[in-house]
Amino acid sequence: MILLMAILLGLLSGMVRAELGKRHYRVLEVRKPGFVILAFLAQFVIFQLPHAGITVQDYWVSLILVVGQILLLVFTLLNWKRPGFFLLALGTGLNLAVLVFNNGLMPMKPDTITDLYPNVPTSSWSVGDRLWNSKNIVLTEELTRLSFLSDRFIIPEWVPYRVAFSLGDVILAAGAFWLFWSLGGKPKHYKEIKNGQMEYTNPALRKDWGKPYRKGIQPDPYRRGH
């Protein structure tokens, strides 16, 4: 939820930024996007499809969560030099660490559960077990390893859809916002000479331009009118 909000806000602010600069909003080009698709597809099957979360054993849920975070971490590292990916890698790494140290599930304290679900009887869950069919495991502060990285924060009550989230999720959201906001600006590998004419300064990442690097002055491909 918090990641989706950050993406939407980053996308909106990036488009406004591009509009103010009279530029086209750039298309995001990344390496190995299939890693993201695989990671989210597996989690979608487990947590979103009816009865899938019930039939899949906790061991496989844990394994899929950990492998998914590893795929996401590799994806962020492969795209390290792009804006926001440092924070995306850091947030993913923190979430992966707390999963690994807590049996492959994201820990959540009983107090957080009662605050999040005040109308649900406490008899419906127990400490040490997976919380219903979610990615969380119910653990007290004493039983949680790396507790400061667990799902311990809750979206305010005035938000219609309330969820718990971790410090890693906050950093992920910041990285996602930065990434989509940056697509409304000018790429860093060129400088403007005059009247929308650009001089390339870095030939190392040229796929962003949709064309090979060519030395000299070129028209800005993202400026309107070209």
mmCIF file of N, CA and C in Angstrom, residues 57-112:
data_model
loop_
_atom_site.group_PDB
_atom_site.id
_atom_site.type_symbol
_atom_site.label_atom_id
_atom_site.label_comp_id
_atom_site.label_asym_id
_atom_site.label_seq_id
_atom_site.Cartn_x
_atom_site.Cartn_y
_atom_site.Cartn_z
ATOM 1 N N GLN A 57 1.589 -24.531 2.196
ATOM 2 C CA GLN A 57 2.175 -24.667 3.524
ATOM 3 C C GLN A 57 3.076 -23.480 3.855
ATOM 4 N N ASP A 58 3.223 -23.227 5.158
ATOM 5 C CA ASP A 58 4.016 -22.083 5.617
ATOM 6 C C ASP A 58 5.453 -22.151 5.123
ATOM 7 N N TYR A 59 5.985 -23.359 5.015
ATOM 8 C CA TYR A 59 7.366 -23.507 4.550
ATOM 9 C C TYR A 59 7.526 -22.916 3.150
ATOM 10 N N TRP A 60 6.569 -23.227 2.272
ATOM 11 C CA TRP A 60 6.657 -22.745 0.893
ATOM 12 C C TRP A 60 6.368 -21.254 0.813
ATOM 13 N N VAL A 61 5.490 -20.775 1.672
ATOM 14 C CA VAL A 61 5.235 -19.339 1.725
ATOM 15 C C VAL A 61 6.518 -18.597 2.095
ATOM 16 N N SER A 62 7.205 -19.100 3.118
ATOM 17 C CA SER A 62 8.460 -18.482 3.553
ATOM 18 C C SER A 62 9.501 -18.513 2.444
ATOM 19 N N LEU A 63 9.607 -19.652 1.789
ATOM 20 C CA LEU A 63 10.597 -19.796 0.718
ATOM 21 C C LEU A 63 10.312 -18.837 -0.426
ATOM 22 N N ILE A 64 9.058 -18.728 -0.807
ATOM 23 C CA ILE A 64 8.692 -17.840 -1.909
ATOM 24 C C ILE A 64 8.959 -16.388 -1.536
ATOM 25 N N LEU A 65 8.668 -16.010 -0.301
ATOM 26 C CA LEU A 65 8.925 -14.646 0.145
ATOM 27 C C LEU A 65 10.417 -14.316 0.100
ATOM 28 N N VAL A 66 11.238 -15.212 0.610
ATOM 29 C CA VAL A 66 12.676 -14.974 0.653
ATOM 30 C C VAL A 66 13.267 -14.934 -0.756
ATOM 31 N N VAL A 67 12.893 -15.908 -1.586
ATOM 32 C CA VAL A 67 13.407 -15.935 -2.957
ATOM 33 C C VAL A 67 12.951 -14.693 -3.722
ATOM 34 N N GLY A 68 11.710 -14.270 -3.478
ATOM 35 C CA GLY A 68 11.209 -13.073 -4.132
ATOM 36 C C GLY A 68 12.006 -11.835 -3.758
ATOM 37 N N GLN A 69 12.342 -11.705 -2.474
ATOM 38 C CA GLN A 69 13.147 -10.564 -2.040
ATOM 39 C C GLN A 69 14.562 -10.622 -2.608
ATOM 40 N N ILE A 70 15.096 -11.817 -2.755
ATOM 41 C CA ILE A 70 16.424 -11.965 -3.356
ATOM 42 C C ILE A 70 16.389 -11.509 -4.824
ATOM 43 N N LEU A 71 15.345 -11.913 -5.547
ATOM 44 C CA LEU A 71 15.207 -11.491 -6.943
ATOM 45 C C LEU A 71 15.103 -9.970 -7.045
ATOM 46 N N LEU A 72 14.323 -9.378 -6.143
ATOM 47 C CA LEU A 72 14.181 -7.925 -6.151
ATOM 48 C C LEU A 72 15.496 -7.230 -5.808
ATOM 49 N N LEU A 73 16.244 -7.813 -4.880
ATOM 50 C CA LEU A 73 17.530 -7.226 -4.505
ATOM 51 C C LEU A 73 18.511 -7.278 -5.674
ATOM 52 N N VAL A 74 18.553 -8.409 -6.367
ATOM 53 C CA VAL A 74 19.427 -8.529 -7.540
ATOM 54 C C VAL A 74 19.026 -7.519 -8.608
ATOM 55 N N PHE A 75 17.718 -7.363 -8.806
ATOM 56 C CA PHE A 75 17.209 -6.398 -9.783
ATOM 57 C C PHE A 75 17.665 -4.980 -9.441
ATOM 58 N N THR A 76 17.555 -4.593 -8.185
ATOM 59 C CA THR A 76 17.962 -3.240 -7.795
ATOM 60 C C THR A 76 19.467 -3.039 -7.945
ATOM 61 N N LEU A 77 20.237 -4.070 -7.659
ATOM 62 C CA LEU A 77 21.690 -3.954 -7.792
ATOM 63 C C LEU A 77 22.115 -3.860 -9.258
ATOM 64 N N LEU A 78 21.387 -4.545 -10.134
ATOM 65 C CA LEU A 78 21.694 -4.475 -11.563
ATOM 66 C C LEU A 78 21.406 -3.083 -12.133
ATOM 67 N N ASN A 79 20.519 -2.351 -11.474
ATOM 68 C CA ASN A 79 20.155 -1.009 -11.935
ATOM 69 C C ASN A 79 20.640 0.062 -10.965
ATOM 70 N N TRP A 80 21.736 -0.235 -10.304
ATOM 71 C CA TRP A 80 22.248 0.568 -9.198
ATOM 72 C C TRP A 80 22.420 2.047 -9.539
ATOM 73 N N LYS A 81 22.864 2.360 -10.761
ATOM 74 C CA LYS A 81 23.220 3.730 -11.103
ATOM 75 C C LYS A 81 22.021 4.612 -11.429
ATOM 76 N N ARG A 82 20.852 4.035 -11.511
ATOM 77 C CA ARG A 82 19.677 4.830 -11.840
ATOM 78 C C ARG A 82 19.125 5.517 -10.593
ATOM 79 N N PRO A 83 18.468 6.665 -10.752
ATOM 80 C CA PRO A 83 17.961 7.405 -9.598
ATOM 81 C C PRO A 83 17.005 6.567 -8.743
ATOM 82 N N GLY A 84 17.184 6.629 -7.435
ATOM 83 C CA GLY A 84 16.291 5.953 -6.516
ATOM 84 C C GLY A 84 16.632 4.513 -6.220
ATOM 85 N N PHE A 85 17.477 3.889 -7.041
ATOM 86 C CA PHE A 85 17.727 2.463 -6.870
ATOM 87 C C PHE A 85 18.609 2.155 -5.666
ATOM 88 N N PHE A 86 19.382 3.138 -5.210
ATOM 89 C CA PHE A 86 20.132 2.916 -3.969
ATOM 90 C C PHE A 86 19.165 2.687 -2.809
ATOM 91 N N LEU A 87 18.130 3.511 -2.711
ATOM 92 C CA LEU A 87 17.137 3.354 -1.651
ATOM 93 C C LEU A 87 16.303 2.091 -1.862
ATOM 94 N N LEU A 88 15.991 1.765 -3.096
ATOM 95 C CA LEU A 88 15.250 0.536 -3.376
ATOM 96 C C LEU A 88 16.042 -0.693 -2.948
ATOM 97 N N ALA A 89 17.345 -0.669 -3.200
ATOM 98 C CA ALA A 89 18.194 -1.790 -2.792
ATOM 99 C C ALA A 89 18.296 -1.874 -1.272
ATOM 100 N N LEU A 90 18.448 -0.719 -0.620
ATOM 101 C CA LEU A 90 18.555 -0.697 0.836
ATOM 102 C C LEU A 90 17.279 -1.197 1.494
ATOM 103 N N GLY A 91 16.136 -0.711 1.045
ATOM 104 C CA GLY A 91 14.866 -1.150 1.615
ATOM 105 C C GLY A 91 14.616 -2.631 1.401
ATOM 106 N N THR A 92 14.925 -3.116 0.207
ATOM 107 C CA THR A 92 14.761 -4.544 -0.078
ATOM 108 C C THR A 92 15.691 -5.379 0.788
ATOM 109 N N GLY A 93 16.923 -4.923 0.963
ATOM 110 C CA GLY A 93 17.883 -5.650 1.796
ATOM 111 C C GLY A 93 17.444 -5.726 3.244
ATOM 112 N N LEU A 94 16.878 -4.644 3.774
ATOM 113 C CA LEU A 94 16.404 -4.651 5.161
ATOM 114 C C LEU A 94 15.228 -5.606 5.336
ATOM 115 N N ASN A 95 14.297 -5.594 4.393
ATOM 116 C CA ASN A 95 13.168 -6.524 4.470
ATOM 117 C C ASN A 95 13.630 -7.973 4.340
ATOM 118 N N LEU A 96 14.605 -8.202 3.476
ATOM 119 C CA LEU A 96 15.136 -9.557 3.322
ATOM 120 C C LEU A 96 15.800 -10.018 4.616
ATOM 121 N N ALA A 97 16.537 -9.134 5.261
ATOM 122 C CA ALA A 97 17.235 -9.503 6.498
ATOM 123 C C ALA A 97 16.265 -9.916 7.590
ATOM 124 N N VAL A 98 15.210 -9.142 7.791
ATOM 125 C CA VAL A 98 14.273 -9.472 8.861
ATOM 126 C C VAL A 98 13.490 -10.745 8.535
ATOM 127 N N LEU A 99 13.243 -11.005 7.258
ATOM 128 C CA LEU A 99 12.600 -12.267 6.871
ATOM 129 C C LEU A 99 13.491 -13.457 7.200
ATOM 130 N N VAL A 100 14.748 -13.364 6.799
ATOM 131 C CA VAL A 100 15.679 -14.479 7.000
ATOM 132 C C VAL A 100 15.848 -14.806 8.486
ATOM 133 N N PHE A 101 15.886 -13.776 9.338
ATOM 134 C CA PHE A 101 16.113 -13.988 10.758
ATOM 135 C C PHE A 101 14.846 -14.350 11.523
ATOM 136 N N ASN A 102 13.701 -14.416 10.829
ATOM 137 C CA ASN A 102 12.449 -14.761 11.497
ATOM 138 C C ASN A 102 11.667 -15.803 10.711
ATOM 139 N N ASN A 103 12.360 -16.865 10.333
ATOM 140 C CA ASN A 103 11.749 -18.026 9.690
ATOM 141 C C ASN A 103 11.081 -17.702 8.350
ATOM 142 N N GLY A 104 11.581 -16.701 7.663
ATOM 143 C CA GLY A 104 11.072 -16.409 6.335
ATOM 144 C C GLY A 104 9.772 -15.637 6.296
ATOM 145 N N LEU A 105 9.268 -15.180 7.444
ATOM 146 C CA LEU A 105 8.031 -14.409 7.506
ATOM 147 C C LEU A 105 8.294 -13.068 8.183
ATOM 148 N N MET A 106 7.458 -12.089 7.873
ATOM 149 C CA MET A 106 7.621 -10.754 8.447
ATOM 150 C C MET A 106 6.962 -10.700 9.824
ATOM 151 N N PRO A 107 7.718 -10.452 10.880
ATOM 152 C CA PRO A 107 7.145 -10.440 12.228
ATOM 153 C C PRO A 107 6.242 -9.234 12.471
ATOM 154 N N MET A 108 5.228 -9.471 13.296
ATOM 155 C CA MET A 108 4.312 -8.409 13.715
ATOM 156 C C MET A 108 3.939 -8.644 15.176
ATOM 157 N N LYS A 109 3.998 -7.604 15.984
ATOM 158 C CA LYS A 109 3.723 -7.717 17.409
ATOM 159 C C LYS A 109 2.217 -7.835 17.667
ATOM 160 N N PRO A 110 1.827 -8.509 18.741
ATOM 161 C CA PRO A 110 0.401 -8.592 19.098
ATOM 162 C C PRO A 110 -0.249 -7.222 19.248
ATOM 163 N N ASP A 111 0.461 -6.249 19.831
ATOM 164 C CA ASP A 111 -0.101 -4.909 19.987
ATOM 165 C C ASP A 111 -0.429 -4.279 18.638
ATOM 166 N N THR A 112 0.420 -4.499 17.666
ATOM 167 C CA THR A 112 0.173 -3.963 16.331
ATOM 168 C C THR A 112 -1.061 -4.595 15.711
#
